[in-house]
CSV table of C-alpha atoms in Angstrom, one decimal:
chain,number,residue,atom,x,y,z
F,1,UNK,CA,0.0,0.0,0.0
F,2,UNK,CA,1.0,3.5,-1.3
F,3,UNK,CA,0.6,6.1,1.7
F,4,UNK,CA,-0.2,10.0,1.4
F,5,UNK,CA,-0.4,12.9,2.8
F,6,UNK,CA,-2.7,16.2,2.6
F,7,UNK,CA,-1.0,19.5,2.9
F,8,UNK,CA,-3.8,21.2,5.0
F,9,UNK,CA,-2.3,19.3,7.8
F,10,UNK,CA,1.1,21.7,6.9
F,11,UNK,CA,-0.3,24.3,5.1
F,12,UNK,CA,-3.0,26.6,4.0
F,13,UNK,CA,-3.0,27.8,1.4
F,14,UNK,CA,-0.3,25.8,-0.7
F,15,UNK,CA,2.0,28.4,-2.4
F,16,UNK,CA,5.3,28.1,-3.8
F,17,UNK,CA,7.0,29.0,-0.5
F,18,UNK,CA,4.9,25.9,0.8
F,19,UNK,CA,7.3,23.6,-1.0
F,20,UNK,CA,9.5,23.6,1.8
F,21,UNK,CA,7.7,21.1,3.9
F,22,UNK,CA,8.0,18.4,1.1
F,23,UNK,CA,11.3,17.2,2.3
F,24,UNK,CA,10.2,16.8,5.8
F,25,UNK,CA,7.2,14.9,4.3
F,26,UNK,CA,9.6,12.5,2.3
F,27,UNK,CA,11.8,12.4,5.8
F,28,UNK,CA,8.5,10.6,7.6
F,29,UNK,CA,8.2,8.3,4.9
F,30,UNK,CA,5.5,9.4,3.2
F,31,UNK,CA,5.4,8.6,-1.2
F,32,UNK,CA,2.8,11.2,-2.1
F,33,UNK,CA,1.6,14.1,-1.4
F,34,UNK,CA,-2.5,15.6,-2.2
F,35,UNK,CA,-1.8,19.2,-2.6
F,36,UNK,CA,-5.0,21.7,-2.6
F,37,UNK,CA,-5.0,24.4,-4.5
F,38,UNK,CA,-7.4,26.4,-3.0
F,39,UNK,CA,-6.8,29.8,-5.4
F,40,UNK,CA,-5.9,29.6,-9.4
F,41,UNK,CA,-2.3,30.9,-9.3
F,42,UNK,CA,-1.1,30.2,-5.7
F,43,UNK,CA,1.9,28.0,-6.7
F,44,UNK,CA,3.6,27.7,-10.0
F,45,UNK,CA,3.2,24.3,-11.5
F,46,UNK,CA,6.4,23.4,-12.8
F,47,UNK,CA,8.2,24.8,-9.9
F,48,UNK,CA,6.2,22.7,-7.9
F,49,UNK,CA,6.2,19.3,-9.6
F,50,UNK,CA,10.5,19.9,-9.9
F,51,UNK,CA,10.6,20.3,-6.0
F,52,UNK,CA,8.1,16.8,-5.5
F,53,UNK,CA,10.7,15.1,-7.8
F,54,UNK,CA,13.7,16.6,-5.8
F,55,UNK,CA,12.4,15.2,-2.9
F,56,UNK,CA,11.4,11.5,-4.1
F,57,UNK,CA,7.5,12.6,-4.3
F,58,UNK,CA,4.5,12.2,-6.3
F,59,UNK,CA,1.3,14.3,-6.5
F,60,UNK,CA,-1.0,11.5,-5.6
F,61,UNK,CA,-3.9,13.8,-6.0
F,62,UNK,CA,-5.4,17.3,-6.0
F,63,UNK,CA,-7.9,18.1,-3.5
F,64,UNK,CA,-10.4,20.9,-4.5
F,65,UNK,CA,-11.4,23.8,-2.1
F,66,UNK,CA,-15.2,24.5,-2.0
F,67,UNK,CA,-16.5,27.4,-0.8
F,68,UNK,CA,-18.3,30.2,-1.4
F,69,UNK,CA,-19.6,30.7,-5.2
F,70,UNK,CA,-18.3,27.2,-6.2
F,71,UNK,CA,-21.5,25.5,-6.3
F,72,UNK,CA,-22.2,23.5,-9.9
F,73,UNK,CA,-25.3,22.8,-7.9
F,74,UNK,CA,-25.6,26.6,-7.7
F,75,UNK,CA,-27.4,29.8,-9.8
F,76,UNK,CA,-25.8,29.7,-13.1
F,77,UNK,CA,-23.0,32.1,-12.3
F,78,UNK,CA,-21.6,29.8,-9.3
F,79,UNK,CA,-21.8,27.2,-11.2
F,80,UNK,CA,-19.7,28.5,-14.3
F,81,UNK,CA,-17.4,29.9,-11.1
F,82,UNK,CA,-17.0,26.3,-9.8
F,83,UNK,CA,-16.6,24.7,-13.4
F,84,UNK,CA,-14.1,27.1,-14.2
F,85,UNK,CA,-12.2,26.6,-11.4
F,86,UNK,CA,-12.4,22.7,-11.5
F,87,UNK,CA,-11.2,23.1,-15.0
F,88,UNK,CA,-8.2,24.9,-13.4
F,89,UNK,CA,-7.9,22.1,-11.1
F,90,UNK,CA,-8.2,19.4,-14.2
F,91,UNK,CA,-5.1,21.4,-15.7
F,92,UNK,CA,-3.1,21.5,-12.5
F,93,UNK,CA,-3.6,17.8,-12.3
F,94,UNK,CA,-2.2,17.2,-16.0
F,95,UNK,CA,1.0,19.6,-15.0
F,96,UNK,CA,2.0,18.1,-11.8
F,97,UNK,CA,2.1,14.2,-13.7
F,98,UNK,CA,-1.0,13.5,-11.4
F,99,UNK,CA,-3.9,11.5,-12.7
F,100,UNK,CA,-6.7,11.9,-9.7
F,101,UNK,CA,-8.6,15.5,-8.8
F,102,UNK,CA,-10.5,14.8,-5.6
F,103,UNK,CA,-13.0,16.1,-3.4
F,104,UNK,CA,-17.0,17.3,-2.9
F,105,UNK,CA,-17.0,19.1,-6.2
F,106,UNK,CA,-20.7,19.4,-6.7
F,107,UNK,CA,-21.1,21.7,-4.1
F,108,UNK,CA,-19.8,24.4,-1.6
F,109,UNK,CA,-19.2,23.2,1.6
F,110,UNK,CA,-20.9,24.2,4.4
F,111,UNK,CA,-24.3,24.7,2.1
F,112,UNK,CA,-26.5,22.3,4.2
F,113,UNK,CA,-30.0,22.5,4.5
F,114,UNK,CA,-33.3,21.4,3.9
F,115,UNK,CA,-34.4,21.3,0.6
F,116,UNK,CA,-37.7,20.5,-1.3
F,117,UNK,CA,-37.9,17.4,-3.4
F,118,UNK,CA,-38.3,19.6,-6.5
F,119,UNK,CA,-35.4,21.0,-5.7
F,120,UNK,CA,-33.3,18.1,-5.0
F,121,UNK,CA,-34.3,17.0,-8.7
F,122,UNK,CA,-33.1,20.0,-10.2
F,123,UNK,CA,-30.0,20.7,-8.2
F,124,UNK,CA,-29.3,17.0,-9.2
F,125,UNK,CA,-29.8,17.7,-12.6
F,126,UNK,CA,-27.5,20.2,-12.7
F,127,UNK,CA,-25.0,18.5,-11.3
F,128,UNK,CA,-25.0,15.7,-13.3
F,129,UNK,CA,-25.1,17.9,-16.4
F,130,UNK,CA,-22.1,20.1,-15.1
F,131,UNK,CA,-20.1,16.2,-14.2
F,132,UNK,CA,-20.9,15.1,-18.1
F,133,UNK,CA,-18.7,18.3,-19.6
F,134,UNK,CA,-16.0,18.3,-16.7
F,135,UNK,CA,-15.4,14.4,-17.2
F,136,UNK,CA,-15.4,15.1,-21.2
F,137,UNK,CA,-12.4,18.0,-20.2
F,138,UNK,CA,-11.0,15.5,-18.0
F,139,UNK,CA,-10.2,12.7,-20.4
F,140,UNK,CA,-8.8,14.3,-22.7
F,141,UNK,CA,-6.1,15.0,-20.0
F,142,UNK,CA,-6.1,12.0,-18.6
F,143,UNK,CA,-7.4,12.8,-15.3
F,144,UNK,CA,-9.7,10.8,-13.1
F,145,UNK,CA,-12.6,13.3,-11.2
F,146,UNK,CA,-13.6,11.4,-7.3
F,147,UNK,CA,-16.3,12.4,-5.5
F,148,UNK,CA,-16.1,12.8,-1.9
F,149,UNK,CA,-19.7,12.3,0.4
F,150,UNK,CA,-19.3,14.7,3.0
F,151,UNK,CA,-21.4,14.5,6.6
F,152,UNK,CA,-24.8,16.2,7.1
F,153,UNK,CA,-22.9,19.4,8.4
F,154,UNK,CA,-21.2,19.9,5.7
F,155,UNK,CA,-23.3,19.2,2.6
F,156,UNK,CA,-27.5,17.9,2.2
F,157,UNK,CA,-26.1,16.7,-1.3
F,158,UNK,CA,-23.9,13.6,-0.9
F,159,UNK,CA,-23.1,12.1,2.6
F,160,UNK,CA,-23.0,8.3,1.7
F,161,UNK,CA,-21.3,6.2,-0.8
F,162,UNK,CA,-24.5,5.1,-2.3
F,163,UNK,CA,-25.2,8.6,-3.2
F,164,UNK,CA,-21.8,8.4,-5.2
F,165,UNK,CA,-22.8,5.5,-7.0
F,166,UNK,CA,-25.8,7.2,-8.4
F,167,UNK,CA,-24.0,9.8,-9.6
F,168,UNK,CA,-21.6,8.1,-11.2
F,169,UNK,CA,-24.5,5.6,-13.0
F,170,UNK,CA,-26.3,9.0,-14.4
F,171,UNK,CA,-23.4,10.8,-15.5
F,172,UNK,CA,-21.9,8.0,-17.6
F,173,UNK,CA,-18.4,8.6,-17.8
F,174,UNK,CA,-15.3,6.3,-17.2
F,175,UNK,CA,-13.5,9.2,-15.6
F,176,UNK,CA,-15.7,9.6,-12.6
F,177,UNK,CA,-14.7,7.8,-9.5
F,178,UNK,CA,-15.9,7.9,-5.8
F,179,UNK,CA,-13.3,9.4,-2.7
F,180,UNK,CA,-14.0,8.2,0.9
F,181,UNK,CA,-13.3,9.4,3.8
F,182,UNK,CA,-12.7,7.9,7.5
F,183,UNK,CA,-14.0,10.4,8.9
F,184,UNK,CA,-17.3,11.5,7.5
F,185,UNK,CA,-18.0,7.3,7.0
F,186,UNK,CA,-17.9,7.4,10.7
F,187,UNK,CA,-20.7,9.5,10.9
F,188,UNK,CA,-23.0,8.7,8.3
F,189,UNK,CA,-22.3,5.4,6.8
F,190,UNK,CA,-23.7,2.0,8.6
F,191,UNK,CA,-20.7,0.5,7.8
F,192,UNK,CA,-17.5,1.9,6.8
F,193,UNK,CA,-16.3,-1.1,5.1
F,194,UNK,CA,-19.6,-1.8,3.3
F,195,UNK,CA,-19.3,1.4,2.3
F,196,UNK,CA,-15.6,0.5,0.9
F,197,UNK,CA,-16.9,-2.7,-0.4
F,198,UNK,CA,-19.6,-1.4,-2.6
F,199,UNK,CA,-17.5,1.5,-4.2
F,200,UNK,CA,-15.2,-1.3,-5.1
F,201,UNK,CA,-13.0,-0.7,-8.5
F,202,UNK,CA,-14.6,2.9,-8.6
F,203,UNK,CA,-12.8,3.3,-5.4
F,204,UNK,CA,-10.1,5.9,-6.5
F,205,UNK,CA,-9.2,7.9,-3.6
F,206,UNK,CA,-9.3,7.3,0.5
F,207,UNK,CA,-8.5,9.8,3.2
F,208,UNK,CA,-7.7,8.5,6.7
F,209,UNK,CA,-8.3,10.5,9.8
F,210,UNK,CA,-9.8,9.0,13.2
F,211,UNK,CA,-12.9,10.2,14.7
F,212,UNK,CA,-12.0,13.2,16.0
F,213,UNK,CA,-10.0,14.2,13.1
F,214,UNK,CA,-7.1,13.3,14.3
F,215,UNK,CA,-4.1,10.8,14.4
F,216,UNK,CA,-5.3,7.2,12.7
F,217,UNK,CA,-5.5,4.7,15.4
F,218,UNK,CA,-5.9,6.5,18.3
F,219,UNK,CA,-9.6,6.8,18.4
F,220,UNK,CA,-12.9,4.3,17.5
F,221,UNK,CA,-12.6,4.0,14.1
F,222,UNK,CA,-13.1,0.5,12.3
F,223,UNK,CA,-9.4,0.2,10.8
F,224,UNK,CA,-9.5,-3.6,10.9
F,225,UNK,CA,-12.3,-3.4,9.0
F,226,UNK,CA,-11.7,-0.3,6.6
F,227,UNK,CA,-7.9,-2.3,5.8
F,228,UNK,CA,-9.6,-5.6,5.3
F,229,UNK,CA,-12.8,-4.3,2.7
F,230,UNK,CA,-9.5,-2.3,0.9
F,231,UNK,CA,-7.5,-5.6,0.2
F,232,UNK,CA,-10.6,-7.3,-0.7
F,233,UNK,CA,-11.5,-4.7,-3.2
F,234,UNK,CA,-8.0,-4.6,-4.4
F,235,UNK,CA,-7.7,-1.0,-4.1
F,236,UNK,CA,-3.7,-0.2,-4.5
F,237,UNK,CA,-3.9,3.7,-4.6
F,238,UNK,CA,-2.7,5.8,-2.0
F,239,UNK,CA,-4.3,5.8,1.8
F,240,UNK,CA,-3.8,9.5,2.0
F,241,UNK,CA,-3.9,11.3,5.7
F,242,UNK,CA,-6.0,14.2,6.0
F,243,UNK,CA,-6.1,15.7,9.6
F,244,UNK,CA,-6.4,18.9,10.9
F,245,UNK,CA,-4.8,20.8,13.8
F,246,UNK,CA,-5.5,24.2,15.6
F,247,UNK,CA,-1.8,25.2,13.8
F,248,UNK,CA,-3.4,25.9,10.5
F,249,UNK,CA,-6.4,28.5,10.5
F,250,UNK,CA,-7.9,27.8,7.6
F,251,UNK,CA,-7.8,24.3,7.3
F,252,UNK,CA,-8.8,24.4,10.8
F,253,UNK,CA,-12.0,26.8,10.8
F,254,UNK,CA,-13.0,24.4,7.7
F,255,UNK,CA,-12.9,21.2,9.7
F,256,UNK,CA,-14.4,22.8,12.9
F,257,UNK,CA,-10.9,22.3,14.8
F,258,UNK,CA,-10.7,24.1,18.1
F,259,UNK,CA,-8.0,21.7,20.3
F,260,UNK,CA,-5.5,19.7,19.3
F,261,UNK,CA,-5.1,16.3,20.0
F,262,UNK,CA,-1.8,16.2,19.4
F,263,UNK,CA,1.6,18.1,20.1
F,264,UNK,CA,2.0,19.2,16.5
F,265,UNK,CA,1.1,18.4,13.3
F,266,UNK,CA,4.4,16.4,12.7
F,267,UNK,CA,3.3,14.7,15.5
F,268,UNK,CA,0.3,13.4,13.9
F,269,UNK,CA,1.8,12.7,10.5
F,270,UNK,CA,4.8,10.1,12.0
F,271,UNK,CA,2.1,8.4,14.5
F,272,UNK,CA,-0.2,8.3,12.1
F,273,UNK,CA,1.9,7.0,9.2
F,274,UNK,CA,3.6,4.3,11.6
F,275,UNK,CA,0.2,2.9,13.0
F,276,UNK,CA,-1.0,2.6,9.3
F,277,UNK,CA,2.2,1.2,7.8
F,278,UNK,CA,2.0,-1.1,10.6
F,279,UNK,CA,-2.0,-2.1,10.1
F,280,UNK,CA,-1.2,-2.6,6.1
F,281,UNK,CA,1.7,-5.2,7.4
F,282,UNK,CA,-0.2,-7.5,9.3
């Protein structure tokens, strides 16, 4: 098993003075890193995919950042916004020799509420439509779109795996996968390796965090379980950390942070890399 790392738990935003931290990354033992670009134009491309290389790295993945008017779920003008930008995201993919763009890209985080059947139709719709065009821009680069279900505070739109599937089934395109996540599993899944197990091949991307958002293993999380349904389904992609600490105010207002729960964020990333390096072994 391939193991990654998110640079919220660094970082936020990623810029081109961020590239810094990729050696200390590559010094834990990491082999790939899921970079967000949260803003077109924060880092330089090139620069960036010279320094992963430098440092014995890969871009495992891009995670997208949305908030505010990135909503393809949205009025028209939010969701050209969020198109535009997940075109961006499509193309920084293709530059860093990356073939995965991940995250809850067919809707702004945080938008969570109820909404009318009639509207869930339509809102639907427009996502699927929106999905159709991206994953047309997305093959021709070569780049795989996931989408991440997300718990009830953060989105009414996708919070369970099965939700993904039915996406993927309507849009109709090879290039759309399904991203899981420990974290939000824990909360509205009935069973985190079901879940696992029915996303099966389509299973593209997984984020590990425990149920505080915190180091893996320290917490209740299933990980005999979530390891077992991934060597069933033979998924051999990267197990990427993403964890949050107080350290980093963005990332942290995002994920709701307000105490850590561990001494620093290196902290996290060697404990939580050794306990899942030692899980994948047994």
């Amino acid at each position: 098993m391939k193991f990654g790392v998110n640079t919220f738990l660094f970082t936020s935003p990623f810029t081109d003075e961020s590239t810094g931290i990729l050696k200390m990354i590559r010094k834990i033992g990491f082999d790939g890193v899921e970079i967000s670009l949260e803003n077109v134009g924060d880092f330089d491309y090139g620069d960036t995919l010279k320094a992963l290389k430098d440092n014995g790295l890969v871009c495992c993945s891009v995670c997208g950042f949305f908030t505010g008017d990135r909503d393809l779920r949205g009025n028209q003008s939010q969701q050209d916004t969020s198109k535009r930008y997940i075109m961006e995201c499509i193309d920084a993919c293709f530059a860093l020799e990356c073939d995965l763009l991940a995250g809850p890209f067919y809707s702004a985080i945080g938008r969570a509420r109820k909404e009318t059947e009639e509207a869930k139709e339509e809102q639907w719709r427009a996502v699927v439509n929106n999905l159709k065009e991206l994953c047309s821009y997305a093959q021709k680069r070569g780049v795989y779109l996931a989408l991440e279900p997300m718990n009830r505070c953060a989105t009414d739109f996708m919070n369970i795996c099965g939700q993904a599937i039915d996406m993927i089934s309507d849009v109709g395109s090879p290039m759309l996968k399904i991203h899981l996540d420990t974290y939000h599993m824990n909360i509205e899944e009935k069973s985190a390796p079901m879940a696992i197990l029915d996303a099966g091949a389509d299973l593209f991307d997984i984020h590990v965090s425990e149920n505080d958002r915190g180091t893996p293993g320290t917490g209740s999380i299933d990980w005999k379980g979530i390891r077992d349904a991934l060597v069933r389904t033979g998924y051999d992609r990267y197990v990427v950390i993403e964890a949050f600490t107080p350290e980093i105010p963005v990332g942290g207002l995002a994920a709701s942070i307000w105490r850590s729960t561990e001494k620093s964020n290196v902290d996290l990333a060697r404990k939580g890399l050794s306990f899942l390096k030692a899980l994948f072994a047994e």
